[in-house]
PDB file of C-alpha atoms in Angstrom:
ATOM      1  CA  UNK A   1     111.744 116.856 101.549  1.00 80.00           C
ATOM      2  CA  UNK A   2     113.855 115.216 104.206  1.00 83.00           C
ATOM      3  CA  UNK A   3     110.916 113.028 105.211  1.00 83.00           C
ATOM      4  CA  UNK A   4     110.417 111.836 101.625  1.00 83.00           C
ATOM      5  CA  UNK A   5     114.053 110.838 101.379  1.00 86.00           C
ATOM      6  CA  UNK A   6     113.726 108.918 104.642  1.00 84.00           C
ATOM      7  CA  UNK A   7     110.684 107.128 103.265  1.00 84.00           C
ATOM      8  CA  UNK A   8     112.527 106.203 100.063  1.00 87.00           C
ATOM      9  CA  UNK A   9     114.864 103.959 102.030  1.00 90.00           C
ATOM     10  CA  UNK A  10     111.867 101.699 102.670  1.00 90.00           C
ATOM     11  CA  UNK A  11     111.393 101.415  98.911  1.00 91.00           C
ATOM     12  CA  UNK A  12     114.972 100.325  98.226  1.00 90.00           C
ATOM     13  CA  UNK A  13     114.568  96.610  99.140  1.00 92.00           C
ATOM     14  CA  UNK A  14     111.568  96.369  96.818  1.00 93.00           C
ATOM     15  CA  UNK A  15     112.991  98.234  93.843  1.00 94.00           C
ATOM     16  CA  UNK A  16     112.562  95.207  91.566  1.00 95.00           C
ATOM     17  CA  UNK A  17     108.796  95.261  92.157  1.00 95.00           C
ATOM     18  CA  UNK A  18     108.772  98.954  91.273  1.00 95.00           C
ATOM     19  CA  UNK A  19     110.649  98.234  88.027  1.00 96.00           C
ATOM     20  CA  UNK A  20     108.165  95.516  87.032  1.00 96.00           C
ATOM     21  CA  UNK A  21     105.260  97.829  87.894  1.00 96.00           C
ATOM     22  CA  UNK A  22     106.740 100.625  85.772  1.00 96.00           C
ATOM     23  CA  UNK A  23     107.055  98.224  82.820  1.00 97.00           C
ATOM     24  CA  UNK A  24     103.382  97.278  83.128  1.00 96.00           C
ATOM     25  CA  UNK A  25     102.414 100.943  83.524  1.00 95.00           C
ATOM     26  CA  UNK A  26     104.223 101.739  80.276  1.00 94.00           C
ATOM     27  CA  UNK A  27     102.592  98.808  78.467  1.00 93.00           C
ATOM     28  CA  UNK A  28      99.170  99.781  79.780  1.00 93.00           C
ATOM     29  CA  UNK A  29      99.688 103.371  78.658  1.00 90.00           C
ATOM     30  CA  UNK A  30     100.737 102.179  75.219  1.00 86.00           C
ATOM     31  CA  UNK A  31      97.581 100.116  74.784  1.00 84.00           C
ATOM     32  CA  UNK A  32      95.297 102.639  76.462  1.00 82.00           C
ATOM     33  CA  UNK A  33      95.131 104.609  73.224  1.00 74.00           C
ATOM     34  CA  UNK A  34      93.887 101.510  71.395  1.00 68.00           C
ATOM     35  CA  UNK A  35      90.305 101.971  72.506  1.00 68.00           C
ATOM     36  CA  UNK A  36      86.912 101.925  70.880  1.00 66.00           C
ATOM     37  CA  UNK A  37      87.313 105.585  69.962  1.00 69.00           C
ATOM     38  CA  UNK A  38      90.108 104.715  67.564  1.00 72.00           C
ATOM     39  CA  UNK A  39      88.205 101.807  66.044  1.00 75.00           C
ATOM     40  CA  UNK A  40      84.993 103.752  65.289  1.00 75.00           C
ATOM     41  CA  UNK A  41      86.384 105.741  62.294  1.00 75.00           C
ATOM     42  CA  UNK A  42      87.802 102.544  60.818  1.00 76.00           C
ATOM     43  CA  UNK A  43      84.517 100.649  61.196  1.00 77.00           C
ATOM     44  CA  UNK A  44      82.640 103.661  59.800  1.00 76.00           C
ATOM     45  CA  UNK A  45      84.988 103.671  56.831  1.00 76.00           C
ATOM     46  CA  UNK A  46      84.434  99.971  56.217  1.00 77.00           C
ATOM     47  CA  UNK A  47      80.647 100.012  56.580  1.00 78.00           C
ATOM     48  CA  UNK A  48      79.945 103.284  54.762  1.00 76.00           C
ATOM     49  CA  UNK A  49      82.799 102.984  52.290  1.00 73.00           C
ATOM     50  CA  UNK A  50      84.092 106.435  53.270  1.00 75.00           C
ATOM     51  CA  UNK A  51      87.766 107.270  53.113  1.00 76.00           C
ATOM     52  CA  UNK A  52      89.625 107.907  56.365  1.00 76.00           C
ATOM     53  CA  UNK A  53      91.101 111.415  56.341  1.00 75.00           C
ATOM     54  CA  UNK A  54      94.176 111.924  58.518  1.00 76.00           C
ATOM     55  CA  UNK A  55      94.900 115.537  59.442  1.00 77.00           C
ATOM     56  CA  UNK A  56      98.619 116.126  59.856  1.00 76.00           C
ATOM     57  CA  UNK A  57      99.468 113.067  57.809  1.00 75.00           C
ATOM     58  CA  UNK A  58     102.983 114.346  57.109  1.00 79.00           C
ATOM     59  CA  UNK A  59     103.775 114.155  60.849  1.00 82.00           C
ATOM     60  CA  UNK A  60     102.389 110.656  61.404  1.00 79.00           C
ATOM     61  CA  UNK A  61     104.667 107.599  61.437  1.00 82.00           C
ATOM     62  CA  UNK A  62     104.999 105.872  58.077  1.00 85.00           C
ATOM     63  CA  UNK A  63     103.478 102.575  59.253  1.00 80.00           C
ATOM     64  CA  UNK A  64     100.298 104.348  60.401  1.00 79.00           C
ATOM     65  CA  UNK A  65      99.995 106.221  57.113  1.00 82.00           C
ATOM     66  CA  UNK A  66     100.505 102.952  55.241  1.00 85.00           C
ATOM     67  CA  UNK A  67      97.920 101.194  57.420  1.00 80.00           C
ATOM     68  CA  UNK A  68      95.342 103.947  56.863  1.00 80.00           C
ATOM     69  CA  UNK A  69      95.991 103.901  53.106  1.00 80.00           C
ATOM     70  CA  UNK A  70      95.597 100.114  53.036  1.00 80.00           C
ATOM     71  CA  UNK A  71      92.303 100.364  54.968  1.00 80.00           C
ATOM     72  CA  UNK A  72      91.114 103.057  52.555  1.00 77.00           C
ATOM     73  CA  UNK A  73      91.899 100.834  49.567  1.00 79.00           C
ATOM     74  CA  UNK A  74      90.258  97.753  51.101  1.00 76.00           C
ATOM     75  CA  UNK A  75      87.184  99.638  52.308  1.00 73.00           C
ATOM     76  CA  UNK A  76      86.598 100.911  48.796  1.00 73.00           C
ATOM     77  CA  UNK A  77      86.805  97.393  47.372  1.00 70.00           C
ATOM     78  CA  UNK A  78      84.316  94.551  47.093  1.00 76.00           C
ATOM     79  CA  UNK A  79      81.767  93.643  49.748  1.00 78.00           C
ATOM     80  CA  UNK A  80      83.712  90.487  50.648  1.00 81.00           C
ATOM     81  CA  UNK A  81      86.972  92.428  51.154  1.00 78.00           C
ATOM     82  CA  UNK A  82      85.163  94.959  53.347  1.00 79.00           C
ATOM     83  CA  UNK A  83      83.597  92.197  55.454  1.00 82.00           C
ATOM     84  CA  UNK A  84      86.977  90.483  55.899  1.00 82.00           C
ATOM     85  CA  UNK A  85      88.533  93.812  56.877  1.00 82.00           C
ATOM     86  CA  UNK A  86      85.710  94.415  59.370  1.00 82.00           C
ATOM     87  CA  UNK A  87      86.336  91.054  61.048  1.00 85.00           C
ATOM     88  CA  UNK A  88      90.053  91.771  61.211  1.00 85.00           C
ATOM     89  CA  UNK A  89      89.514  95.217  62.736  1.00 82.00           C
ATOM     90  CA  UNK A  90      87.102  93.843  65.324  1.00 83.00           C
ATOM     91  CA  UNK A  91      89.451  90.949  66.169  1.00 87.00           C
ATOM     92  CA  UNK A  92      92.503  93.162  66.518  1.00 84.00           C
ATOM     93  CA  UNK A  93      90.487  95.707  68.520  1.00 83.00           C
ATOM     94  CA  UNK A  94      89.270  93.054  70.952  1.00 85.00           C
ATOM     95  CA  UNK A  95      92.812  91.663  71.207  1.00 89.00           C
ATOM     96  CA  UNK A  96      94.214  95.111  72.044  1.00 87.00           C
ATOM     97  CA  UNK A  97      91.478  95.719  74.617  1.00 88.00           C
ATOM     98  CA  UNK A  98      92.211  92.345  76.201  1.00 91.00           C
ATOM     99  CA  UNK A  99      95.937  93.113  76.337  1.00 92.00           C
ATOM    100  CA  UNK A 100      95.195  96.507  77.863  1.00 92.00           C
ATOM    101  CA  UNK A 101      93.113  94.923  80.622  1.00 93.00           C
ATOM    102  CA  UNK A 102      95.778  92.292  81.311  1.00 96.00           C
ATOM    103  CA  UNK A 103      98.423  95.006  81.625  1.00 96.00           C
ATOM    104  CA  UNK A 104      96.072  97.023  83.857  1.00 96.00           C
ATOM    105  CA  UNK A 105      95.621  94.006  86.138  1.00 97.00           C
ATOM    106  CA  UNK A 106      99.371  93.417  86.494  1.00 97.00           C
ATOM    107  CA  UNK A 107     100.084  97.136  86.915  1.00 97.00           C
ATOM    108  CA  UNK A 108      97.549  97.331  89.719  1.00 97.00           C
ATOM    109  CA  UNK A 109      98.734  94.074  91.276  1.00 97.00           C
ATOM    110  CA  UNK A 110     102.397  95.069  91.430  1.00 97.00           C
ATOM    111  CA  UNK A 111     101.694  98.617  92.644  1.00 97.00           C
ATOM    112  CA  UNK A 112      99.461  97.318  95.433  1.00 97.00           C
ATOM    113  CA  UNK A 113     102.005  94.660  96.337  1.00 96.00           C
ATOM    114  CA  UNK A 114     104.705  97.320  96.499  1.00 96.00           C
ATOM    115  CA  UNK A 115     102.591  99.621  98.644  1.00 95.00           C
ATOM    116  CA  UNK A 116     101.693  96.794 101.034  1.00 96.00           C
ATOM    117  CA  UNK A 117     105.331  95.769 101.412  1.00 95.00           C
ATOM    118  CA  UNK A 118     106.503  99.331 102.055  1.00 94.00           C
ATOM    119  CA  UNK A 119     103.598  99.867 104.469  1.00 95.00           C
ATOM    120  CA  UNK A 120     104.556  96.688 106.337  1.00 95.00           C
ATOM    121  CA  UNK A 121     108.206  97.759 106.556  1.00 94.00           C
ATOM    122  CA  UNK A 122     107.282 101.217 107.874  1.00 93.00           C
ATOM    123  CA  UNK A 123     104.965  99.701 110.500  1.00 95.00           C
ATOM    124  CA  UNK A 124     107.647  97.227 111.562  1.00 95.00           C
ATOM    125  CA  UNK A 125     110.193 100.031 111.891  1.00 93.00           C
ATOM    126  CA  UNK A 126     107.804 102.069 114.038  1.00 92.00           C
ATOM    127  CA  UNK A 127     106.959  99.023 116.146  1.00 95.00           C
ATOM    128  CA  UNK A 128     110.663  98.226 116.619  1.00 93.00           C
ATOM    129  CA  UNK A 129     111.324 101.822 117.637  1.00 90.00           C
ATOM    130  CA  UNK A 130     108.532 101.710 120.225  1.00 90.00           C
ATOM    131  CA  UNK A 131     109.856  98.425 121.594  1.00 89.00           C
ATOM    132  CA  UNK A 132     113.372  99.811 121.919  1.00 88.00           C
ATOM    133  CA  UNK A 133     112.271 102.766 124.057  1.00 84.00           C
ATOM    134  CA  UNK A 134     112.715 102.453 127.791  1.00 85.00           C
ATOM    135  CA  UNK A 135     109.933 102.268 130.337  1.00 84.00           C
ATOM    136  CA  UNK A 136     111.048 105.673 131.635  1.00 83.00           C
ATOM    137  CA  UNK A 137     110.170 107.196 128.280  1.00 83.00           C
ATOM    138  CA  UNK A 138     106.639 105.809 128.521  1.00 81.00           C
ATOM    139  CA  UNK A 139     106.190 106.878 132.123  1.00 82.00           C
ATOM    140  CA  UNK A 140     107.319 110.423 131.289  1.00 83.00           C
ATOM    141  CA  UNK A 141     105.184 110.697 128.178  1.00 78.00           C
TER     142      UNK A 141
END
């Protein structure tokens, strides 16, 4: 544990990069659930005209229940309304997937940047320590 605490001091100068990386990790995690698996029941409902059934509907947030009810109403409507809804679902799905990939890129970028900076600082500290040792130390060891 003592070694981990010593290593954390190398993270302190780069704490702002860690904060930005954590923000992108949270955003990526938020959009990670918006995948094709969540779009398939909606598209199936639109194409087949089936109603989306939500188990545990009383525990779901009100905006999701309202959204599912609106999709159910529109998917049971005319062919033109269903086609418009299908285009909207596909557009929003692609938009969410694009956002997810953008957040993944920045999350990865900032985490790698942080690790490279901390790695550089650790190597410089080790190098400085080796340079500060006397020649007697090297001749003995």
